[in-house]
Amino acid sequence: MASPARKLTMHQQAVLIQVLLAFPEQRVAVRYDPSVGDASSYAEDFLTIFKAIGWSVDAAAPVGRSSGQVAGLALVVEQRHGLPAGAEAFRDALRIYGIEVETVGDSSGCVAAGEFVLSVGADG
């Protein structure tokens, strides 16, 4: 039996916006696994929030499974510097709703210090 499509509720979106407004000028990219049915629309939910708060954001783009990502949502960060404050607040706000987000360190140099990539994979 297929899982229902993941979608943020209006309340979840409002809370995320309120929390993330405290972190202006964050740079983020949104990526999703195109082989996962709801990944594109779920990625767009987050993209809408990031744009609404004025973050510098790259449009949602398809990408193969991120290295190290098991499933669900992952924050891909520059390995040596860890999570930027905005990404940490984002992760913590999602956990309030039982939405788990893993952190994946990138050592390839594709993610700059202070930035992060939100990667949307299969519902775990």
Coordinates of N, CA and C in Angstrom, one line a residue:
M1 N 0.8 -1.2 0.0 CA 0.0 0.0 0.0 C 0.9 1.3 0.0
A2 N 0.6 2.2 -0.9 CA 1.4 3.4 -1.0 C 1.1 4.3 0.1
S3 N 2.2 5.0 0.6 CA 2.0 6.0 1.6 C 1.3 7.3 1.0
P4 N 0.6 8.0 1.9 CA 0.0 9.3 1.3 C 1.2 10.2 1.0
A5 N 1.0 11.1 0.1 CA 2.0 12.1 -0.3 C 2.3 13.0 0.9
R6 N 3.6 13.2 1.1 CA 4.0 14.1 2.2 C 3.7 15.6 1.7
K7 N 3.2 16.3 2.7 CA 2.9 17.7 2.5 C 2.9 18.5 3.8
L8 N 3.4 19.7 3.8 CA 3.4 20.5 5.0 C 2.0 21.1 5.1
T9 N 1.4 21.1 6.4 CA 0.2 21.8 6.6 C 0.4 23.3 6.6
M10 N -0.7 24.0 6.5 CA -0.5 25.5 6.6 C 0.0 25.9 7.9
H11 N -0.4 25.2 9.0 CA 0.2 25.5 10.3 C 1.7 25.3 10.4
Q12 N 2.1 24.1 9.9 CA 3.5 23.8 9.9 C 4.3 24.8 9.1
Q13 N 3.8 25.3 7.9 CA 4.4 26.3 7.1 C 4.5 27.6 7.9
A14 N 3.5 28.0 8.6 CA 3.5 29.2 9.3 C 4.5 29.2 10.5
V15 N 4.6 28.1 11.2 CA 5.5 27.9 12.3 C 7.0 28.0 11.7
L16 N 7.2 27.3 10.6 CA 8.6 27.3 10.1 C 9.0 28.7 9.6
I17 N 8.0 29.4 9.0 CA 8.3 30.8 8.6 C 8.7 31.6 9.8
Q18 N 7.9 31.5 10.9 CA 8.2 32.3 12.1 C 9.5 32.0 12.7
V19 N 9.8 30.7 12.8 CA 11.1 30.3 13.3 C 12.3 30.8 12.5
L20 N 12.2 30.6 11.2 CA 13.3 30.8 10.3 C 13.5 32.3 10.0
L21 N 12.5 33.2 10.2 CA 12.7 34.6 10.0 C 13.9 35.2 10.9
A22 N 14.2 34.5 12.0 CA 15.3 34.9 12.8 C 16.6 34.7 12.2
F23 N 16.7 34.0 11.1 CA 18.0 33.7 10.4 C 18.0 34.3 9.0
P24 N 18.1 35.6 8.9 CA 18.1 36.2 7.5 C 19.4 35.8 6.8
E25 N 19.3 36.0 5.5 CA 20.4 35.8 4.6 C 21.1 34.4 4.6
Q26 N 20.3 33.4 4.9 CA 20.8 32.0 4.8 C 20.8 31.6 3.3
R27 N 21.8 30.9 2.9 CA 21.8 30.3 1.6 C 21.5 28.8 1.6
V28 N 20.6 28.4 0.8 CA 20.2 27.0 0.8 C 19.9 26.5 -0.7
A29 N 20.1 25.3 -0.9 CA 19.7 24.7 -2.2 C 18.7 23.5 -1.8
V30 N 17.8 23.3 -2.7 CA 16.8 22.2 -2.5 C 17.0 21.2 -3.6
R31 N 17.1 19.9 -3.2 CA 17.3 18.9 -4.2 C 16.3 17.8 -3.8
Y32 N 15.9 17.0 -4.8 CA 15.0 15.9 -4.5 C 15.3 14.7 -5.5
D33 N 15.0 13.5 -5.0 CA 15.2 12.3 -5.8 C 14.0 12.1 -6.7
P34 N 14.2 12.2 -8.0 CA 13.1 12.2 -9.0 C 12.4 10.8 -9.1
S35 N 13.1 9.8 -8.5 CA 12.4 8.5 -8.6 C 11.4 8.3 -7.5
V36 N 11.3 9.3 -6.6 CA 10.3 9.2 -5.5 C 9.1 10.1 -5.8
G37 N 8.0 9.5 -5.9 CA 6.8 10.1 -6.4 C 6.4 11.5 -5.8
D38 N 6.5 11.6 -4.5 CA 6.1 12.9 -3.9 C 7.3 13.8 -3.6
A39 N 8.5 13.4 -3.9 CA 9.7 14.2 -3.5 C 9.7 15.6 -4.2
S40 N 9.3 15.7 -5.4 CA 9.3 17.0 -6.1 C 8.3 18.0 -5.4
S41 N 7.1 17.6 -5.2 CA 6.1 18.5 -4.6 C 6.5 18.8 -3.1
Y42 N 7.0 17.8 -2.4 CA 7.5 18.1 -1.0 C 8.6 19.1 -1.0
A43 N 9.5 18.9 -1.9 CA 10.6 19.9 -2.0 C 10.1 21.3 -2.3
E44 N 9.1 21.4 -3.2 CA 8.5 22.7 -3.5 C 7.9 23.3 -2.2
D45 N 7.3 22.5 -1.3 CA 6.8 23.1 -0.1 C 7.8 23.8 0.7
F46 N 9.0 23.2 0.8 CA 10.1 23.8 1.5 C 10.7 25.0 0.7
L47 N 10.8 24.9 -0.6 CA 11.2 26.0 -1.4 C 10.4 27.2 -1.2
T48 N 9.1 27.0 -1.2 CA 8.1 28.2 -1.0 C 8.4 28.9 0.3
I49 N 8.6 28.1 1.4 CA 8.9 28.7 2.7 C 10.2 29.5 2.7
F50 N 11.3 28.9 2.1 CA 12.6 29.6 2.1 C 12.5 30.9 1.3
K51 N 11.7 30.9 0.2 CA 11.6 32.1 -0.6 C 10.8 33.1 0.2
A52 N 9.7 32.7 0.9 CA 8.9 33.6 1.6 C 9.6 34.4 2.7
I53 N 10.7 33.8 3.3 CA 11.4 34.4 4.3 C 12.6 35.2 3.8
G54 N 12.8 35.1 2.4 CA 13.9 35.9 1.8 C 15.2 35.2 1.8
W55 N 15.3 33.9 2.0 CA 16.6 33.2 1.9 C 17.0 33.2 0.5
S56 N 18.3 33.1 0.3 CA 18.9 33.0 -1.0 C 18.8 31.5 -1.3
V57 N 18.0 31.1 -2.3 CA 17.7 29.7 -2.5 C 17.8 29.3 -4.0
D58 N 18.4 28.2 -4.2 CA 18.4 27.6 -5.6 C 17.1 26.9 -5.8
A59 N 16.5 26.9 -7.0 CA 15.3 26.2 -7.3 C 15.5 24.7 -7.0
A60 N 14.4 24.1 -6.7 CA 14.4 22.6 -6.5 C 14.9 22.0 -7.7
A61 N 15.8 21.1 -7.6 CA 16.4 20.4 -8.8 C 16.5 18.9 -8.5
P62 N 16.2 18.1 -9.5 CA 16.3 16.6 -9.3 C 17.8 16.2 -9.2
V63 N 18.1 15.2 -8.3 CA 19.4 14.7 -8.2 C 19.3 13.3 -7.7
G64 N 20.2 12.5 -8.1 CA 20.2 11.1 -7.6 C 20.4 11.1 -6.1
R65 N 20.2 9.9 -5.5 CA 20.3 9.8 -4.1 C 21.6 10.4 -3.5
S66 N 21.5 11.2 -2.5 CA 22.7 11.8 -2.0 C 23.5 10.8 -1.3
S67 N 24.8 11.0 -1.4 CA 25.7 10.0 -0.7 C 25.5 10.0 0.8
G68 N 25.3 8.9 1.4 CA 25.1 8.8 2.8 C 23.6 8.9 3.2
Q69 N 22.8 9.5 2.4 CA 21.4 9.7 2.8 C 20.6 8.3 2.7
V70 N 20.0 8.0 3.8 CA 19.2 6.7 3.8 C 17.9 7.0 3.2
A71 N 17.1 7.9 3.7 CA 15.8 8.2 3.2 C 15.3 9.5 3.8
G72 N 14.1 9.9 3.4 CA 13.5 11.1 4.0 C 14.2 12.4 3.7
L73 N 14.3 13.2 4.7 CA 14.9 14.5 4.5 C 16.4 14.5 5.1
A74 N 17.2 15.2 4.4 CA 18.6 15.3 4.9 C 19.1 16.7 4.7
L75 N 19.9 17.2 5.6 CA 20.6 18.5 5.5 C 22.0 18.1 5.2
V76 N 22.4 18.5 4.0 CA 23.8 18.3 3.5 C 24.6 19.5 3.8
V77 N 25.6 19.4 4.6 CA 26.4 20.5 5.0 C 27.9 20.3 4.8
E78 N 28.7 21.3 4.8 CA 30.1 21.2 4.6 C 30.6 20.5 5.9
Q79 N 31.3 19.4 5.7 CA 31.7 18.5 6.8 C 32.4 19.1 7.9
R80 N 33.4 20.0 7.7 CA 34.2 20.6 8.8 C 33.5 21.6 9.6
H81 N 32.4 22.3 9.0 CA 31.8 23.4 9.7 C 30.4 23.0 10.4
G82 N 29.9 21.9 9.9 CA 28.6 21.4 10.5 C 27.4 22.3 10.1
L83 N 26.4 22.2 10.9 CA 25.1 22.9 10.6 C 25.2 24.4 10.9
P84 N 24.8 25.2 9.9 CA 24.6 26.6 10.1 C 23.4 26.8 11.1
A85 N 23.4 27.9 11.8 CA 22.3 28.2 12.8 C 20.9 28.1 12.2
G86 N 20.7 28.6 10.9 CA 19.4 28.5 10.3 C 19.0 27.1 10.0
A87 N 20.0 26.2 9.6 CA 19.7 24.8 9.4 C 19.3 24.1 10.6
E88 N 20.0 24.4 11.7 CA 19.8 23.8 13.0 C 18.4 24.2 13.5
A89 N 18.0 25.4 13.4 CA 16.6 25.8 13.8 C 15.6 25.1 12.9
F90 N 15.8 25.0 11.6 CA 14.9 24.3 10.7 C 14.7 22.9 11.1
R91 N 15.8 22.2 11.4 CA 15.8 20.8 11.8 C 15.0 20.7 13.1
D92 N 15.3 21.5 14.1 CA 14.6 21.4 15.4 C 13.1 21.7 15.2
A93 N 12.7 22.7 14.4 CA 11.3 23.0 14.2 C 10.6 21.8 13.5
L94 N 11.2 21.1 12.6 CA 10.6 20.0 12.0 C 10.4 18.8 13.0
R95 N 11.3 18.7 13.9 CA 11.2 17.6 14.9 C 10.0 17.8 15.8
I96 N 9.6 19.0 16.0 CA 8.4 19.3 16.8 C 7.2 18.5 16.2
Y97 N 7.2 18.4 14.9 CA 6.1 17.7 14.2 C 6.4 16.2 13.9
G98 N 7.5 15.7 14.5 CA 7.9 14.3 14.3 C 8.5 14.1 12.9
I99 N 8.9 15.1 12.3 CA 9.6 15.0 11.0 C 11.1 15.0 11.2
E100 N 11.7 13.8 11.0 CA 13.1 13.6 11.3 C 13.9 14.1 10.1
V101 N 15.0 14.7 10.4 CA 16.0 15.2 9.3 C 17.4 14.7 9.7
E102 N 18.0 14.0 8.8 CA 19.4 13.6 9.1 C 20.3 14.6 8.6
T103 N 21.5 14.6 9.2 CA 22.6 15.5 8.8 C 23.6 14.7 8.0
V104 N 24.0 15.1 6.9 CA 25.0 14.4 6.1 C 26.1 15.4 5.8
G105 N 27.4 15.0 6.2 CA 28.5 15.8 5.9 C 29.0 15.6 4.5
D106 N 29.3 16.7 3.8 CA 29.8 16.7 2.4 C 31.3 17.1 2.5
S107 N 32.1 16.2 2.0 CA 33.5 16.6 2.0 C 34.0 16.8 0.5
S108 N 33.1 16.9 -0.4 CA 33.5 17.1 -1.8 C 33.7 18.5 -2.2
G109 N 33.3 19.4 -1.3 CA 33.5 20.8 -1.6 C 32.3 21.4 -2.4
C110 N 31.2 20.6 -2.6 CA 30.0 21.1 -3.3 C 29.2 22.0 -2.4
V111 N 29.3 22.0 -1.1 CA 28.5 22.8 -0.2 C 29.5 23.7 0.5
A112 N 29.3 25.0 0.4 CA 30.2 26.0 1.1 C 29.8 26.1 2.6
A113 N 30.8 26.5 3.3 CA 30.6 26.7 4.8 C 29.5 27.7 4.9
G114 N 28.6 27.5 5.9 CA 27.5 28.4 6.2 C 26.3 28.2 5.3
E115 N 26.4 27.3 4.3 CA 25.3 27.0 3.5 C 24.8 25.6 3.8
F116 N 23.6 25.2 3.2 CA 23.2 23.8 3.3 C 22.3 23.4 2.2
V117 N 22.2 22.1 1.9 CA 21.3 21.6 0.9 C 20.3 20.8 1.6
L118 N 19.0 21.1 1.3 CA 17.9 20.2 1.8 C 17.7 19.2 0.7
S119 N 17.9 17.9 1.1 CA 17.7 16.8 0.1 C 16.5 16.0 0.5
V120 N 15.6 15.9 -0.4 CA 14.3 15.2 -0.2 C 14.4 13.8 -0.9
G121 N 14.4 12.7 -0.1 CA 14.4 11.4 -0.6 C 13.1 10.7 -0.3
A122 N 13.1 9.4 -0.3 CA 12.0 8.6 -0.1 C 11.5 8.7 1.4
D123 N 10.2 8.6 1.6 CA 9.7 8.7 2.9 C 10.2 7.5 3.7
G124 N 10.9 7.8 4.8 CA 11.5 6.7 5.5 C 10.6 6.1 6.5

